[in-house]
Short mmCIF file of N, CA and C and ligand atoms in Angstrom, two decimals:
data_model
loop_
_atom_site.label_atom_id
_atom_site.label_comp_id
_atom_site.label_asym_id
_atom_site.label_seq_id
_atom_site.Cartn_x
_atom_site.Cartn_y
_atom_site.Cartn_z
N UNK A 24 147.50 100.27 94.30
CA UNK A 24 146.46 99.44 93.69
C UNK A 24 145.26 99.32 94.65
N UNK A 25 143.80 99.57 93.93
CA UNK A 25 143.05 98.97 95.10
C UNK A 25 141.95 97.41 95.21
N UNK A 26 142.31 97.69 96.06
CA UNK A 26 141.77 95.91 96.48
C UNK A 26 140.29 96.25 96.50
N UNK A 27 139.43 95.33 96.29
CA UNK A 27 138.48 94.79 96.42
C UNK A 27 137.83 95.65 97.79
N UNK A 28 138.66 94.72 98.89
CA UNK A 28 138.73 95.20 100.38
C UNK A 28 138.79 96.60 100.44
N UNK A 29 139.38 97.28 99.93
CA UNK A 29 139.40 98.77 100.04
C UNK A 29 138.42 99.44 99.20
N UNK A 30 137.55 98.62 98.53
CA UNK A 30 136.26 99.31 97.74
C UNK A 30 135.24 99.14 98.41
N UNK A 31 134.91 97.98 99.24
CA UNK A 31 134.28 97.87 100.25
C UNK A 31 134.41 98.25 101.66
N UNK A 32 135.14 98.63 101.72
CA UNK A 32 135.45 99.72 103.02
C UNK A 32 135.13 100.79 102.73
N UNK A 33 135.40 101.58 101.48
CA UNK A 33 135.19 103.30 101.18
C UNK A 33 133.32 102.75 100.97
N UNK A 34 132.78 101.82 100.23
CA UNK A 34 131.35 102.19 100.15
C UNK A 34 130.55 102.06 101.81
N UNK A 35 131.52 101.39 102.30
CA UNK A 35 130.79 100.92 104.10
C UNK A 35 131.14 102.90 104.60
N UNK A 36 131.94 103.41 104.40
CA UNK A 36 132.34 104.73 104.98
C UNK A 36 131.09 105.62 103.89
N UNK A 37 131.28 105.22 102.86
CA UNK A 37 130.22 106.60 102.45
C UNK A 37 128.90 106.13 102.99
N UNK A 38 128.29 104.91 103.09
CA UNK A 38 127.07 104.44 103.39
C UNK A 38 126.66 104.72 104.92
N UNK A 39 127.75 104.74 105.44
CA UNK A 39 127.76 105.16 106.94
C UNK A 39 127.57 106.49 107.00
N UNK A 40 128.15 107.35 106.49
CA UNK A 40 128.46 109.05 106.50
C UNK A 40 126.92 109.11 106.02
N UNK A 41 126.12 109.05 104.93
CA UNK A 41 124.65 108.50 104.35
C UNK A 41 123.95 108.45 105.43
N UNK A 42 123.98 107.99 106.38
CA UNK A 42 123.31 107.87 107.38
C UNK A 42 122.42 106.10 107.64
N UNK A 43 122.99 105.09 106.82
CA UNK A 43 122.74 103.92 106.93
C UNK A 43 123.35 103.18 108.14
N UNK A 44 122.65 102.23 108.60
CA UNK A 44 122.95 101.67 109.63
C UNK A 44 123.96 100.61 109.53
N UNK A 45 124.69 99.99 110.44
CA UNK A 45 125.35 99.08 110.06
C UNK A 45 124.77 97.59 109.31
N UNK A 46 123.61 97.22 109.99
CA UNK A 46 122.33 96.17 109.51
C UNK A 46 122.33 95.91 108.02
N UNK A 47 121.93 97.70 107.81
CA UNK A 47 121.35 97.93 106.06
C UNK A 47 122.84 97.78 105.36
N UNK A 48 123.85 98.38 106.06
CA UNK A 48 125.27 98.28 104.82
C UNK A 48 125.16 97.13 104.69
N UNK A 49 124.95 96.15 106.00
CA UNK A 49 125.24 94.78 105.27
C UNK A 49 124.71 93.94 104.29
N UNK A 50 123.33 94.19 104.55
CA UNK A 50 122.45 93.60 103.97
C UNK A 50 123.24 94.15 101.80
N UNK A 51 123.66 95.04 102.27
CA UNK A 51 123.89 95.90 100.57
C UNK A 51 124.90 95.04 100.39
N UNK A 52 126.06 95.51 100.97
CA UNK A 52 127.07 94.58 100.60
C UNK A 52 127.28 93.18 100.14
N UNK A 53 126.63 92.51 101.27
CA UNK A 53 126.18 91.26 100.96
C UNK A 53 125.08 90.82 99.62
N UNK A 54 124.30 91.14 99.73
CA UNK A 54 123.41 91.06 98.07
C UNK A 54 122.95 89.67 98.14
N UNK A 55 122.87 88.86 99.85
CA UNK A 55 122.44 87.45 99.81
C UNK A 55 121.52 86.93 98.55
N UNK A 56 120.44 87.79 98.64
CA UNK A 56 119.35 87.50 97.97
C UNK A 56 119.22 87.89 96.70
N UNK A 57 119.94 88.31 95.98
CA UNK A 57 119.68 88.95 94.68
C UNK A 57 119.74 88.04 93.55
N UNK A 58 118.91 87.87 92.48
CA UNK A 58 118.66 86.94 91.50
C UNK A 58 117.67 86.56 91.09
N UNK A 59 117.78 85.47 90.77
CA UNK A 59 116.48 84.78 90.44
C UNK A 59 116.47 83.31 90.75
N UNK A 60 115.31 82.81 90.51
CA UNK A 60 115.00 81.38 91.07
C UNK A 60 114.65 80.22 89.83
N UNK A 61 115.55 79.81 89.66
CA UNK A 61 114.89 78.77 88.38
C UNK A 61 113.92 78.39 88.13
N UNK A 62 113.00 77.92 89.81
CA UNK A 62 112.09 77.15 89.82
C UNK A 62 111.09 77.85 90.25
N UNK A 63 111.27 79.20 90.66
CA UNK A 63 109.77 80.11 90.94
C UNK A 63 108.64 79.58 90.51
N UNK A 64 107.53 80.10 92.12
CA UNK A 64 106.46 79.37 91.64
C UNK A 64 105.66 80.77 91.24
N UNK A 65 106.19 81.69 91.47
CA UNK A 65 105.82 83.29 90.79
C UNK A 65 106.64 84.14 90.70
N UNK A 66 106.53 84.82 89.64
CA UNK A 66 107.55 86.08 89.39
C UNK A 66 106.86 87.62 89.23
N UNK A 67 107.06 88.37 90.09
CA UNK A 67 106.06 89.75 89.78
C UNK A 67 107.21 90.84 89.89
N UNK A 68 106.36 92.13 89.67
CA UNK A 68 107.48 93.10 88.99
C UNK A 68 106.70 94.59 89.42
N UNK A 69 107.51 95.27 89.83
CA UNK A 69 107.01 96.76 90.50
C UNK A 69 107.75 98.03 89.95
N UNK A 70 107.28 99.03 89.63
CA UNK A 70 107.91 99.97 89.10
C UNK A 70 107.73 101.21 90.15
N UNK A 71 108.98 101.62 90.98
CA UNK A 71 108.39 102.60 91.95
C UNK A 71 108.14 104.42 91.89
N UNK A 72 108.28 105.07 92.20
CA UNK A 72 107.63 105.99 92.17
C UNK A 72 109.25 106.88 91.16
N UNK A 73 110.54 106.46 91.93
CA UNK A 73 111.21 107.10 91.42
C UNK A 73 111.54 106.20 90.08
N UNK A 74 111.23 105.62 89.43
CA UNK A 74 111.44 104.97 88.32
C UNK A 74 112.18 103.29 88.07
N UNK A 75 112.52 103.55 89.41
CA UNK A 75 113.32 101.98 89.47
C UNK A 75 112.33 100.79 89.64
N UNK A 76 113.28 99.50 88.75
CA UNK A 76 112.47 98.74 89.07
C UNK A 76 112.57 97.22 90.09
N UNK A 77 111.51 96.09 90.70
CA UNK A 77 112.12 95.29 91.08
C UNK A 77 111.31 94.09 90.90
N UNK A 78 112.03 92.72 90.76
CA UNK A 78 111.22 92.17 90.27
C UNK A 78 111.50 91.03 90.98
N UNK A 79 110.65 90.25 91.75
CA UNK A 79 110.62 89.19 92.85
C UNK A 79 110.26 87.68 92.08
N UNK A 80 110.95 86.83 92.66
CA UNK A 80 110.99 85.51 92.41
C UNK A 80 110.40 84.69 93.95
N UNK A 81 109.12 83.96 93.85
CA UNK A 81 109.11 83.62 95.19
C UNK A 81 108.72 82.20 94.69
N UNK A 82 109.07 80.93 95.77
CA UNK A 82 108.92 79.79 95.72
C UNK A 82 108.22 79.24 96.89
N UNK A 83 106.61 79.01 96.38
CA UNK A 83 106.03 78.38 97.51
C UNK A 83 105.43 76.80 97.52
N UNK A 84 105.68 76.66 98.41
CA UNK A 84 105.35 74.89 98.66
C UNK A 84 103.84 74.68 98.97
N UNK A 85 103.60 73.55 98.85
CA UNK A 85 102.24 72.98 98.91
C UNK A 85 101.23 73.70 100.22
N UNK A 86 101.77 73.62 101.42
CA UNK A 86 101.40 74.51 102.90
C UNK A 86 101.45 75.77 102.71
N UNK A 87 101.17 76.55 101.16
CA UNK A 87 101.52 78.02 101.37
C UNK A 87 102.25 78.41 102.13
N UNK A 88 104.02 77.73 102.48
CA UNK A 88 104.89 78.44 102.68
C UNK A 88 105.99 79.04 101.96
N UNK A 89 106.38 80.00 101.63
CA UNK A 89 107.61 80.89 101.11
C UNK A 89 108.21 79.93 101.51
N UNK A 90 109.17 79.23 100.40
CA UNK A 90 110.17 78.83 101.27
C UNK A 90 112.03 79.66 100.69
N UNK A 91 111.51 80.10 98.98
CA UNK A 91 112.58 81.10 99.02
C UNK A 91 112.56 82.45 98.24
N UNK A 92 113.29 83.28 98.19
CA UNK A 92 113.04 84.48 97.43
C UNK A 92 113.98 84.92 96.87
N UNK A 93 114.11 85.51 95.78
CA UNK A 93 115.19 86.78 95.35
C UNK A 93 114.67 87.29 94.75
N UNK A 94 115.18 88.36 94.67
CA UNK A 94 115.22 89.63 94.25
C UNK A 94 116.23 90.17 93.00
N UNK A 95 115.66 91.03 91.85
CA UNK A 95 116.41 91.47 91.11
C UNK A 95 116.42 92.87 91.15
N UNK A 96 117.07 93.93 90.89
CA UNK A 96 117.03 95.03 91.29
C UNK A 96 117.61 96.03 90.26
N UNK A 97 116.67 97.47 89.67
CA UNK A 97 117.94 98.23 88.93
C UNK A 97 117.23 99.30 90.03
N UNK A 98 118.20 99.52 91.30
CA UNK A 98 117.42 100.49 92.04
C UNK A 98 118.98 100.88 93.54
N UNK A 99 118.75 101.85 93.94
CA UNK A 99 119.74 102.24 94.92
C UNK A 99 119.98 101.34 95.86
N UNK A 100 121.38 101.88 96.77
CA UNK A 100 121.51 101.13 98.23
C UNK A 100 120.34 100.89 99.12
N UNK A 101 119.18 101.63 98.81
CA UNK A 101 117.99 101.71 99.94
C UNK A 101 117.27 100.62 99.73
N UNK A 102 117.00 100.52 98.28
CA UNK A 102 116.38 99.61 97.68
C UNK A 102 116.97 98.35 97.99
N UNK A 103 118.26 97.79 97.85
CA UNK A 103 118.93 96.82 97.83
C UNK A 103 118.42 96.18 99.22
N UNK A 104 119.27 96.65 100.30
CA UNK A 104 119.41 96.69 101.14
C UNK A 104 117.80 96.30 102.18
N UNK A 105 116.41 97.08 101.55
CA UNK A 105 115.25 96.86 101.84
C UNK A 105 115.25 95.76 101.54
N UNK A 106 115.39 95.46 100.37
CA UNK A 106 114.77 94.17 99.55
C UNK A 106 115.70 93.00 100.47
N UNK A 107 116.73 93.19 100.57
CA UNK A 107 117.25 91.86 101.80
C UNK A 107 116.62 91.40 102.80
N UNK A 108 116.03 92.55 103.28
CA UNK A 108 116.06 92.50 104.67
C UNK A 108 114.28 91.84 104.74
N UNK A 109 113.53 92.01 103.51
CA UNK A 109 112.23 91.66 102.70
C UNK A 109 112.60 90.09 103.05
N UNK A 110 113.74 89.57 102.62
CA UNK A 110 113.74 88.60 102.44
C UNK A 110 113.64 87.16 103.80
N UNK A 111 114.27 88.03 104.74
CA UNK A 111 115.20 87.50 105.81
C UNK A 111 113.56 87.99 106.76
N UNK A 112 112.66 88.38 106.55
CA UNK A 112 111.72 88.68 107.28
C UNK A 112 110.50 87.68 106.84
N UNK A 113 110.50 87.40 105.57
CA UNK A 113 109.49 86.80 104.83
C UNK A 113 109.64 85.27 104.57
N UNK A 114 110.55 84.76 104.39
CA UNK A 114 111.42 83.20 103.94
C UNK A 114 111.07 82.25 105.19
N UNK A 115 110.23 81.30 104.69
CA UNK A 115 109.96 80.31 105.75
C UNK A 115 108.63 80.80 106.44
N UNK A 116 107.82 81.74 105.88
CA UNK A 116 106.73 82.28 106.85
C UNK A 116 105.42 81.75 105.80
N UNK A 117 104.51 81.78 106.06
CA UNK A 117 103.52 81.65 105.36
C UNK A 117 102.67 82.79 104.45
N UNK A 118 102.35 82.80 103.41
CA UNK A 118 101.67 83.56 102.38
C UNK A 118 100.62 84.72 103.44
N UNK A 119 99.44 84.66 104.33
CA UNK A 119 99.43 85.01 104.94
C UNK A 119 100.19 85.90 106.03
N UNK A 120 101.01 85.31 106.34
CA UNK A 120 102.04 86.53 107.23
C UNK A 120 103.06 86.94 106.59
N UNK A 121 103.27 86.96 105.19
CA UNK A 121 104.26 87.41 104.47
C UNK A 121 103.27 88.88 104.09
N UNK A 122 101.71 88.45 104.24
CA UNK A 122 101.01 89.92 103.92
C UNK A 122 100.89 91.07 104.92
N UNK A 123 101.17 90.37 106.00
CA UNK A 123 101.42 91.49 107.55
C UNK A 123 102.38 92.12 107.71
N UNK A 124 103.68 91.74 106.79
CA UNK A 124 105.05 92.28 106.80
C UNK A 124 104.92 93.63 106.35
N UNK A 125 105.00 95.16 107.42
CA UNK A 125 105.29 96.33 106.51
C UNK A 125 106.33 97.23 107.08
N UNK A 126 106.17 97.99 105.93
CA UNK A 126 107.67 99.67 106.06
C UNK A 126 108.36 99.01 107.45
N UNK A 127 107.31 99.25 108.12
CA UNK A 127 108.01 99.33 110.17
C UNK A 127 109.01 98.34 110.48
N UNK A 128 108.10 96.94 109.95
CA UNK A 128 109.28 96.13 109.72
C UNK A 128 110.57 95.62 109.62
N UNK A 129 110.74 96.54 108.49
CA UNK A 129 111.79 96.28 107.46
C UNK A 129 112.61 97.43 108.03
N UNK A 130 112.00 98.15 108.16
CA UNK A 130 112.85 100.22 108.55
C UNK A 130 113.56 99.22 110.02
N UNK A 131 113.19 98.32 110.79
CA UNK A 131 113.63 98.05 112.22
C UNK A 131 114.29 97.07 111.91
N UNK A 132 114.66 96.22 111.04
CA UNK A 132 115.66 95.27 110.58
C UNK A 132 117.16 95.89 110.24
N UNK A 133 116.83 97.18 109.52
CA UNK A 133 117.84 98.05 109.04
C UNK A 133 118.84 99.08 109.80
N UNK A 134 117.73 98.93 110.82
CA UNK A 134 117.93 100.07 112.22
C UNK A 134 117.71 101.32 111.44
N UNK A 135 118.78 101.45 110.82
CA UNK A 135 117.99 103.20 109.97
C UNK A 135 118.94 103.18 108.57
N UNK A 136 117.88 103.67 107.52
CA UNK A 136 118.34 104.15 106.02
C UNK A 136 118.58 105.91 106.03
N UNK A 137 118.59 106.17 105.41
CA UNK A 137 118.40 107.86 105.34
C UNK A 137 116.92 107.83 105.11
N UNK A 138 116.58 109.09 105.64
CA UNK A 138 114.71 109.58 105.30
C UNK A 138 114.33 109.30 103.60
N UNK A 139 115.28 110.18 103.20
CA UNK A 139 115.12 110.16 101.85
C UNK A 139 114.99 108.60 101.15
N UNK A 140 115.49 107.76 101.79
CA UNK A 140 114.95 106.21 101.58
C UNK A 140 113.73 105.26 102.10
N UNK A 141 112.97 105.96 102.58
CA UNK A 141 112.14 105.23 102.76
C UNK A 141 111.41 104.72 101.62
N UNK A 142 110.98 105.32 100.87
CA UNK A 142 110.25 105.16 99.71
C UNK A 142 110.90 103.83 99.17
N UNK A 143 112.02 103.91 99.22
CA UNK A 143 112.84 102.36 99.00
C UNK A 143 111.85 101.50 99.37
N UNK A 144 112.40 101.38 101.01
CA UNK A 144 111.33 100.35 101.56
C UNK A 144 110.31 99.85 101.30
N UNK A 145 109.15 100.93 100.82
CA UNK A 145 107.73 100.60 100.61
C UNK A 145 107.59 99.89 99.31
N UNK A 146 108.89 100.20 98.28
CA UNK A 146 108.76 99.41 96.76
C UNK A 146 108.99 98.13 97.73
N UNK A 147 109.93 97.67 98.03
CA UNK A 147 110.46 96.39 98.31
C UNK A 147 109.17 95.51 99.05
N UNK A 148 108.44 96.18 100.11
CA UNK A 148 107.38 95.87 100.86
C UNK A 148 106.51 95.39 99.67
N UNK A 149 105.52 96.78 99.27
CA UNK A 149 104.67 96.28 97.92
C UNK A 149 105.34 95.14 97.05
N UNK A 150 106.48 95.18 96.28
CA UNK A 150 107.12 94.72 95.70
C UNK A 150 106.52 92.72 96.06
N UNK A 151 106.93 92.45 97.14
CA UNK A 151 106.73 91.25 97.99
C UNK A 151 105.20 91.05 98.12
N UNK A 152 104.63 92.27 98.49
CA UNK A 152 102.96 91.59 98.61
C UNK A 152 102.25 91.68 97.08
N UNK A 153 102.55 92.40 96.35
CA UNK A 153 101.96 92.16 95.12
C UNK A 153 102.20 90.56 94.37
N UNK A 154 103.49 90.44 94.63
CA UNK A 154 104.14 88.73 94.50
C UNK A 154 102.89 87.74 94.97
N UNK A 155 103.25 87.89 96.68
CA UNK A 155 101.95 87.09 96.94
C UNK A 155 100.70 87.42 96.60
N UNK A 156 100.14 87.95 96.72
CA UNK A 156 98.64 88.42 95.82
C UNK A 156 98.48 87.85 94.14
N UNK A 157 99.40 87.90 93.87
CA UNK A 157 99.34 87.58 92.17
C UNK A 157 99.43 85.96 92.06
N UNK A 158 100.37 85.60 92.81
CA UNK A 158 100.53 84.08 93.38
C UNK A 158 99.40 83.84 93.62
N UNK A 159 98.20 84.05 94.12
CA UNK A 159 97.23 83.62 94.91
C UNK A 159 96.29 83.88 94.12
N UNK A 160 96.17 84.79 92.98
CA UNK A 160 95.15 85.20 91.64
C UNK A 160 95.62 84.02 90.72
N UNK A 161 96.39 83.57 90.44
CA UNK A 161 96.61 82.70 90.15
C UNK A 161 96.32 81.01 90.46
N UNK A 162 96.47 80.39 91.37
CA UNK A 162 96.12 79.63 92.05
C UNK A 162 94.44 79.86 92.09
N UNK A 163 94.17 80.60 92.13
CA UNK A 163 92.29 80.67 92.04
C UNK A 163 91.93 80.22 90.61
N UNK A 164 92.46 80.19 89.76
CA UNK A 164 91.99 80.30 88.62
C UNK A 164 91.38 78.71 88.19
FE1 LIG B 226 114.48 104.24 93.55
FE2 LIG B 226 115.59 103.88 95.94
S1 LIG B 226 115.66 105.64 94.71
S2 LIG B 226 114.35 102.52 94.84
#
């Protein structure tokens, strides 16, 4: 029979063999951030190059600070895994320095994805600053 435990061990072994870091498996495995936010104070939505999509929930307080995020996702381990690590970089920072957050970032949180994932990254990146930007087109109005 297999356990749970043993499904998450064979995806930590193929994700490893993949060339993912230990950082990024976790961030996948784990899925801290994935969902949505009842109380979002914006919700925006990105469609990336390879077709997947992602769609961010961010909650900001009066001081233009993030104070939380998730993420929904129909998109790979790269993607996932970016978008965590989006989160854990951005949460508690201000609208402003949530716009300084890029690729380099996130690629050094992960330690390493496969090449072929980067493109991940940059949805998850955009993904987050289009959020704030739209947040902030908003608020002007
Ligand atoms: Fe589409 Fe990774 S392949 S987000």
């Amino acid at each position: 029979m297999t356990t749970e435990m043993d499904t998450i061990t064979s995806q930590r072994k193929m994700l490893s063999e993949a060339g993912y870091a230990e950082p990024a498996i976790n961030y996948f495995i784990d899925k801290k951030y994935m969902g949505h936010l009842q109380d979002a104070s914006q919700i925006s939505e990105k469609i990336g190059s390879c077709g997947d999509i992602m769609k961010i929930y961010l909650k900001v307080n009066d001081q233009d600070i993030i104070e939380d995020i998730r993420y929904e996702i129909t998109g790979c381990a790269g993607a996932i895994s970016a978008a965590m690590a989006v989160v854990d970089l951005v949460k508690g920072q201000s609208l402003d320095q949530a716009l300084t957050i890029n690729d380099g970032d996130v690629f050094k949180r992960l330690e390493n994805i496969p090449e072929k994932k980067h493109h991940c990254i940059q949805l998850a990146v955009k993904t987050m600053h289009r959020g704030v930007l739209e947040y902030r087109a908003g608020r002007a109005h």
